[in-house]
Amino acid sequence: MDSFSVTRRAALLGGLAVLGTVSFARAAGQLDIVATTGMIADATRRVGGDLVSVRALMGPGVDPHGYRQTRSDIVAMTRSDLVLWHGLYLEAQMERFFEELGDKRQVVAVAEALPKDSLLSHADYEGRYDPHVWMDPATWIGVVQEITRTLTTSRPEHAAAFEANAASYIEELNALVTYTAEALRRVPEDQRVLVTAHDAFSYFGKAYDFEVIGIQGISTASEAGLNRISELVDVLVERNIGAVFVETSVSDRNMRALIEGAAARGHEVRIGGSLYSDAMGADGTYEGTYIGMIDHNATTIARALGADVAPGGMSGKLMRGS
């Protein structure tokens, strides 16, 4: 059997069997939604307001590249009104499940709606695109619009409310676009090099004119060998790069090896901060929202690379002064 274990396959079939007994006609009330990532869940709550109930499968610090649905996830999704997932091969281990669930439930890959010319391809994955579109808030607005369209399709009687909520949220996102551009423009041009654990920041680099170097590939499932570490140590030393960044949802093992390798060459490299890459911050915090996540990243990167940026970020809400 392929990527599904026997146990997971049995759970899937059992969940779909239960689904057959659940009526599509639900009592008037909130639209019950399951979203895979925190970023999708946050946007859906903002657009849906009190008309939706949203559960995120992947919480703070969870890596979506290798995530597999649990029994409780299967039950939640088969009983929901709507399932929103990212797509673009982000939730690679779950794609077959979504295909089968789509025969019984409304299942939408919200990032798949983005225009192909706005997506970045990757040499390691022929025919596929880099899924980390949320790293550019201007691009993420397109995902918010697709979420709005999907909610409206599910509950057309609430179209006006969804559109109003979306308009308010997109106004905030446009303010975030302006802030991040201004903050990152203050980084000296020769310091606009972002070294991170894996290739999650290519959309960030394109949007803000940064060179982005990831130790691992586009997926955290890829491995960084000794040759890769050695190559990057050479880059750090030769280009006098003094700061690198860890990620909250990726092990810092490779980053520590990189720092130690540079130290052995007599070059000091510090950790410029911890960035949110594939997951947001803790629930109930500002960083646990999409806007807070990007505000934190932009502010942390800008300050670590020499920009004069207020520690509290766009609106002074960052917890630790980033």
Short mmCIF file of C-alpha atoms in Angstrom, two decimals:
data_model
loop_
_atom_site.label_atom_id
_atom_site.label_comp_id
_atom_site.label_asym_id
_atom_site.label_seq_id
_atom_site.Cartn_x
_atom_site.Cartn_y
_atom_site.Cartn_z
CA MET A 1 0.00 0.00 0.00
CA ASP A 2 1.30 3.50 -0.76
CA SER A 3 1.59 6.47 1.62
CA PHE A 4 -1.38 5.34 3.68
CA SER A 5 -0.63 2.84 6.40
CA VAL A 6 -3.15 0.05 6.91
CA THR A 7 -4.33 1.74 10.09
CA ARG A 8 -4.82 5.12 8.45
CA ARG A 9 -6.52 3.57 5.47
CA ALA A 10 -8.96 1.79 7.75
CA ALA A 11 -9.61 5.02 9.65
CA LEU A 12 -10.22 6.86 6.39
CA LEU A 13 -12.70 4.29 5.12
CA GLY A 14 -14.43 4.20 8.48
CA GLY A 15 -14.71 7.98 8.52
CA LEU A 16 -16.15 8.06 5.02
CA ALA A 17 -18.62 5.37 5.97
CA VAL A 18 -19.77 7.52 8.88
CA LEU A 19 -20.07 10.41 6.46
CA GLY A 20 -22.71 8.53 4.50
CA THR A 21 -24.99 8.63 7.53
CA VAL A 22 -24.60 12.37 8.09
CA SER A 23 -27.23 14.47 6.41
CA PHE A 24 -26.19 17.43 4.28
CA ALA A 25 -29.25 19.27 5.58
CA ARG A 26 -28.04 20.96 8.74
CA ALA A 27 -29.90 23.17 11.13
CA ALA A 28 -29.51 26.90 10.61
CA GLY A 29 -26.38 28.09 12.39
CA GLN A 30 -22.68 28.46 11.95
CA LEU A 31 -20.93 26.95 8.97
CA ASP A 32 -18.71 24.18 10.39
CA ILE A 33 -15.27 24.43 8.76
CA VAL A 34 -12.02 22.51 9.11
CA ALA A 35 -8.88 24.21 7.78
CA THR A 36 -5.49 22.55 7.54
CA THR A 37 -3.13 25.42 8.42
CA GLY A 38 -3.39 28.20 10.95
CA MET A 39 -3.03 30.80 8.22
CA ILE A 40 -6.10 29.51 6.37
CA ALA A 41 -8.06 29.18 9.61
CA ASP A 42 -7.23 32.75 10.64
CA ALA A 43 -8.31 34.19 7.30
CA THR A 44 -11.51 32.13 7.35
CA ARG A 45 -12.42 33.39 10.82
CA ARG A 46 -11.84 36.98 9.72
CA VAL A 47 -14.00 36.62 6.63
CA GLY A 48 -16.65 34.39 8.19
CA GLY A 49 -16.98 36.20 11.51
CA ASP A 50 -19.61 34.76 13.82
CA LEU A 51 -21.23 32.95 10.90
CA VAL A 52 -18.53 30.26 10.93
CA SER A 53 -16.92 27.86 13.35
CA VAL A 54 -13.36 27.03 12.30
CA ARG A 55 -10.99 24.32 13.49
CA ALA A 56 -7.33 24.32 12.40
CA LEU A 57 -5.69 20.90 12.16
CA MET A 58 -2.13 22.18 12.41
CA GLY A 59 -1.32 24.35 15.38
CA PRO A 60 1.75 26.41 16.35
CA GLY A 61 5.05 24.74 15.56
CA VAL A 62 3.50 22.03 13.37
CA ASP A 63 5.23 21.31 10.06
CA PRO A 64 2.60 20.82 7.31
CA HIS A 65 5.02 19.16 4.89
CA GLY A 66 5.01 15.90 6.82
CA TYR A 67 1.70 16.14 8.66
CA ARG A 68 -0.61 13.13 8.56
CA GLN A 69 -4.24 13.25 9.52
CA THR A 70 -5.19 11.61 12.82
CA ARG A 71 -8.35 9.67 13.58
CA SER A 72 -9.86 12.75 15.23
CA ASP A 73 -8.95 14.84 12.18
CA ILE A 74 -10.74 12.38 9.91
CA VAL A 75 -13.85 12.47 12.06
CA ALA A 76 -13.84 16.28 12.18
CA MET A 77 -13.45 16.61 8.43
CA THR A 78 -16.05 14.02 7.50
CA ARG A 79 -18.58 15.72 9.77
CA SER A 80 -17.83 19.28 8.69
CA ASP A 81 -19.69 21.41 6.16
CA LEU A 82 -16.52 22.54 4.45
CA VAL A 83 -12.83 21.59 4.39
CA LEU A 84 -10.26 24.17 3.33
CA TRP A 85 -6.74 23.06 2.54
CA HIS A 86 -3.83 24.89 1.01
CA GLY A 87 -2.82 22.78 -1.96
CA LEU A 88 0.26 23.31 -4.16
CA TYR A 89 1.62 20.08 -2.62
CA LEU A 90 2.00 21.62 0.84
CA GLU A 91 -0.01 18.87 2.56
CA ALA A 92 1.57 16.17 0.41
CA GLN A 93 0.78 13.32 2.81
CA MET A 94 -2.92 14.19 2.85
CA GLU A 95 -3.69 14.73 -0.84
CA ARG A 96 -5.20 11.29 -1.46
CA PHE A 97 -7.48 11.71 1.54
CA PHE A 98 -8.75 15.05 0.23
CA GLU A 99 -9.40 13.55 -3.19
CA GLU A 100 -11.60 10.85 -1.67
CA LEU A 101 -13.29 13.19 0.78
CA GLY A 102 -14.12 15.54 -2.09
CA ASP A 103 -16.60 12.97 -3.39
CA LYS A 104 -18.67 13.45 -0.23
CA ARG A 105 -17.95 16.94 1.07
CA GLN A 106 -17.07 20.40 -0.23
CA VAL A 107 -13.29 20.36 -0.18
CA VAL A 108 -11.35 23.34 -1.56
CA ALA A 109 -7.61 23.88 -2.06
CA VAL A 110 -7.62 27.65 -1.64
CA ALA A 111 -4.11 28.43 -2.91
CA GLU A 112 -4.73 26.50 -6.13
CA ALA A 113 -6.94 29.40 -7.27
CA LEU A 114 -4.00 31.80 -7.50
CA PRO A 115 -2.96 32.77 -11.04
CA LYS A 116 -0.11 30.53 -12.19
CA ASP A 117 1.97 33.55 -13.19
CA SER A 118 2.00 34.64 -9.54
CA LEU A 119 3.49 31.32 -8.41
CA LEU A 120 7.15 30.36 -8.21
CA SER A 121 8.37 27.09 -9.67
CA HIS A 122 11.18 25.10 -8.11
CA ALA A 123 13.97 23.19 -9.86
CA ASP A 124 13.69 20.26 -7.45
CA TYR A 125 9.98 19.68 -8.14
CA GLU A 126 9.21 19.59 -11.86
CA GLY A 127 5.69 20.65 -12.67
CA ARG A 128 4.95 21.87 -9.14
CA TYR A 129 5.03 25.26 -7.48
CA ASP A 130 6.47 26.61 -4.26
CA PRO A 131 3.51 26.48 -1.83
CA HIS A 132 4.73 29.16 0.62
CA VAL A 133 2.60 31.93 -0.89
CA TRP A 134 1.66 33.37 2.51
CA MET A 135 5.16 34.80 2.82
CA ASP A 136 4.08 37.66 0.56
CA PRO A 137 0.96 39.33 2.01
CA ALA A 138 0.10 40.85 -1.37
CA THR A 139 -0.13 37.35 -2.84
CA TRP A 140 -1.99 36.07 0.22
CA ILE A 141 -4.79 38.52 -0.48
CA GLY A 142 -5.65 36.32 -3.46
CA VAL A 143 -6.12 33.36 -1.10
CA VAL A 144 -8.37 35.47 1.14
CA GLN A 145 -10.48 36.30 -1.91
CA GLU A 146 -10.79 32.60 -2.75
CA ILE A 147 -11.86 31.84 0.83
CA THR A 148 -14.48 34.58 0.51
CA ARG A 149 -15.75 33.10 -2.74
CA THR A 150 -15.93 29.63 -1.18
CA LEU A 151 -17.85 30.83 1.88
CA THR A 152 -20.25 32.73 -0.34
CA THR A 153 -20.85 29.62 -2.44
CA SER A 154 -21.57 27.63 0.73
CA ARG A 155 -23.86 30.25 2.29
CA PRO A 156 -25.02 32.65 -0.45
CA GLU A 157 -27.58 34.20 1.89
CA HIS A 158 -24.65 35.67 3.88
CA ALA A 159 -22.75 37.00 0.85
CA ALA A 160 -22.99 40.65 1.96
CA ALA A 161 -21.56 39.89 5.40
CA PHE A 162 -18.69 37.87 3.95
CA GLU A 163 -17.84 40.59 1.44
CA ALA A 164 -17.88 43.29 4.12
CA ASN A 165 -15.67 41.26 6.45
CA ALA A 166 -13.28 40.46 3.60
CA ALA A 167 -13.04 44.11 2.59
CA SER A 168 -12.15 45.12 6.14
CA TYR A 169 -9.56 42.36 6.44
CA ILE A 170 -7.99 43.11 3.06
CA GLU A 171 -7.64 46.75 4.11
CA GLU A 172 -5.57 45.54 7.08
CA LEU A 173 -3.55 43.28 4.81
CA ASN A 174 -2.79 46.19 2.50
CA ALA A 175 -1.51 48.13 5.51
CA LEU A 176 0.71 45.12 6.29
CA VAL A 177 2.01 45.15 2.71
CA THR A 178 2.95 48.82 3.10
CA TYR A 179 4.62 48.31 6.49
CA THR A 180 6.69 45.29 5.47
CA ALA A 181 7.91 47.02 2.31
CA GLU A 182 8.93 50.14 4.23
CA ALA A 183 10.63 48.24 7.06
CA LEU A 184 12.60 45.95 4.78
CA ARG A 185 13.60 48.78 2.46
CA ARG A 186 15.60 50.17 5.39
CA VAL A 187 17.92 47.15 5.39
CA PRO A 188 21.21 48.12 3.69
CA GLU A 189 21.32 46.61 0.19
CA ASP A 190 24.48 44.60 0.87
CA GLN A 191 22.79 43.00 3.90
CA ARG A 192 19.66 41.80 2.11
CA VAL A 193 20.54 38.12 2.39
CA LEU A 194 18.18 35.86 4.33
CA VAL A 195 19.63 32.52 5.46
CA THR A 196 16.99 30.17 6.89
CA ALA A 197 16.44 26.50 7.68
CA HIS A 198 14.51 25.63 4.50
CA ASP A 199 13.32 27.27 1.30
CA ALA A 200 10.14 28.81 2.70
CA PHE A 201 10.93 32.45 1.96
CA SER A 202 11.23 32.67 -1.84
CA TYR A 203 8.01 34.71 -2.17
CA PHE A 204 9.36 37.00 0.56
CA GLY A 205 12.61 37.39 -1.37
CA LYS A 206 10.84 38.19 -4.60
CA ALA A 207 8.53 40.72 -2.96
CA TYR A 208 11.21 42.57 -1.01
CA ASP A 209 14.31 42.12 -3.18
CA PHE A 210 16.16 39.79 -0.79
CA GLU A 211 18.45 36.94 -1.70
CA VAL A 212 17.10 33.90 0.14
CA ILE A 213 19.24 30.87 1.04
CA GLY A 214 17.68 27.81 2.64
CA ILE A 215 19.77 24.99 4.10
CA GLN A 216 17.12 22.42 3.20
CA GLY A 217 14.98 22.38 0.08
CA ILE A 218 11.44 23.58 -0.44
CA SER A 219 10.14 20.76 1.78
CA THR A 220 11.41 20.03 5.27
CA ALA A 221 11.41 16.36 4.26
CA SER A 222 14.58 17.00 2.25
CA GLU A 223 17.91 16.50 3.94
CA ALA A 224 20.87 18.85 4.13
CA GLY A 225 24.10 16.90 3.69
CA LEU A 226 27.57 17.79 4.87
CA ASN A 227 28.44 19.15 1.43
CA ARG A 228 25.51 21.57 1.59
CA ILE A 229 26.53 22.78 5.05
CA SER A 230 30.13 23.22 3.87
CA GLU A 231 29.00 25.19 0.81
CA LEU A 232 26.93 27.53 2.94
CA VAL A 233 29.75 28.06 5.42
CA ASP A 234 31.84 29.24 2.47
CA VAL A 235 29.05 31.67 1.51
CA LEU A 236 28.80 33.07 5.05
CA VAL A 237 32.54 33.60 5.31
CA GLU A 238 33.17 34.95 1.81
CA ARG A 239 30.23 37.36 1.92
CA ASN A 240 30.67 38.33 5.56
CA ILE A 241 27.11 37.39 6.49
CA GLY A 242 26.72 37.85 10.23
CA ALA A 243 23.14 36.71 10.96
CA VAL A 244 21.04 33.67 10.14
CA PHE A 245 17.50 32.76 11.18
CA VAL A 246 15.90 29.71 12.73
CA GLU A 247 12.27 28.70 12.17
CA THR A 248 9.68 27.83 14.78
CA SER A 249 8.42 24.74 12.93
CA VAL A 250 11.79 23.35 11.80
CA SER A 251 14.62 21.83 13.85
CA ASP A 252 17.57 24.18 14.36
CA ARG A 253 20.08 21.31 14.09
CA ASN A 254 21.34 22.29 10.63
CA MET A 255 21.49 25.95 11.55
CA ARG A 256 23.63 25.18 14.60
CA ALA A 257 25.96 23.13 12.39
CA LEU A 258 26.23 26.08 10.03
CA ILE A 259 27.13 28.47 12.84
CA GLU A 260 29.70 26.05 14.25
CA GLY A 261 31.22 25.55 10.82
CA ALA A 262 31.61 29.31 10.35
CA ALA A 263 33.13 29.64 13.83
CA ALA A 264 35.71 26.99 12.92
CA ARG A 265 36.70 29.25 10.03
CA GLY A 266 37.04 32.24 12.37
CA HIS A 267 33.80 33.89 11.27
CA GLU A 268 31.19 34.74 13.89
CA VAL A 269 27.56 34.23 12.92
CA ARG A 270 24.67 34.91 15.27
CA ILE A 271 21.06 33.87 15.19
CA GLY A 272 19.15 36.95 14.10
CA GLY A 273 15.88 35.63 15.47
CA SER A 274 13.25 32.95 15.15
CA LEU A 275 10.86 33.24 12.21
CA TYR A 276 7.41 31.81 11.61
CA SER A 277 7.61 29.86 8.37
CA ASP A 278 5.03 27.09 8.04
CA ALA A 279 3.01 27.83 11.18
CA MET A 280 1.94 30.90 13.13
CA GLY A 281 2.62 31.78 16.77
CA ALA A 282 0.84 30.62 19.92
CA ASP A 283 -2.95 30.69 19.96
CA GLY A 284 -4.38 33.83 21.53
CA THR A 285 -1.32 35.98 20.78
CA TYR A 286 -0.79 38.64 18.15
CA GLU A 287 1.85 36.42 16.54
CA GLY A 288 -0.82 33.72 16.44
CA THR A 289 -2.60 35.68 13.71
CA TYR A 290 -1.49 35.92 10.10
CA ILE A 291 -0.89 39.66 10.34
CA GLY A 292 1.09 39.21 13.56
CA MET A 293 3.11 36.40 12.01
CA ILE A 294 4.22 38.50 9.04
CA ASP A 295 4.71 41.63 11.17
CA HIS A 296 6.99 39.59 13.46
CA ASN A 297 9.00 38.17 10.55
CA ALA A 298 9.48 41.48 8.76
CA THR A 299 10.39 43.34 11.96
CA THR A 300 12.76 40.62 13.16
CA ILE A 301 14.55 40.37 9.82
CA ALA A 302 14.81 44.14 9.37
CA ARG A 303 16.21 44.77 12.85
CA ALA A 304 18.66 41.87 12.72
CA LEU A 305 20.06 43.04 9.37
CA GLY A 306 20.66 46.63 10.40
CA ALA A 307 17.42 48.52 9.78
CA ASP A 308 16.15 51.16 12.19
CA VAL A 309 12.70 49.69 12.87
CA ALA A 310 10.59 49.99 16.01
CA PRO A 311 10.77 46.78 18.09
CA GLY A 312 7.00 46.64 18.50
CA GLY A 313 6.45 46.30 14.77
CA MET A 314 3.68 47.73 12.62
CA SER A 315 1.38 48.69 15.46
CA GLY A 316 3.47 48.10 18.58
CA LYS A 317 1.85 44.73 19.31
CA LEU A 318 4.83 42.41 19.05
CA MET A 319 5.32 40.65 22.37
CA ARG A 320 9.06 40.50 22.82
CA GLY A 321 10.06 43.53 20.87
CA SER A 322 11.15 41.20 18.04
#
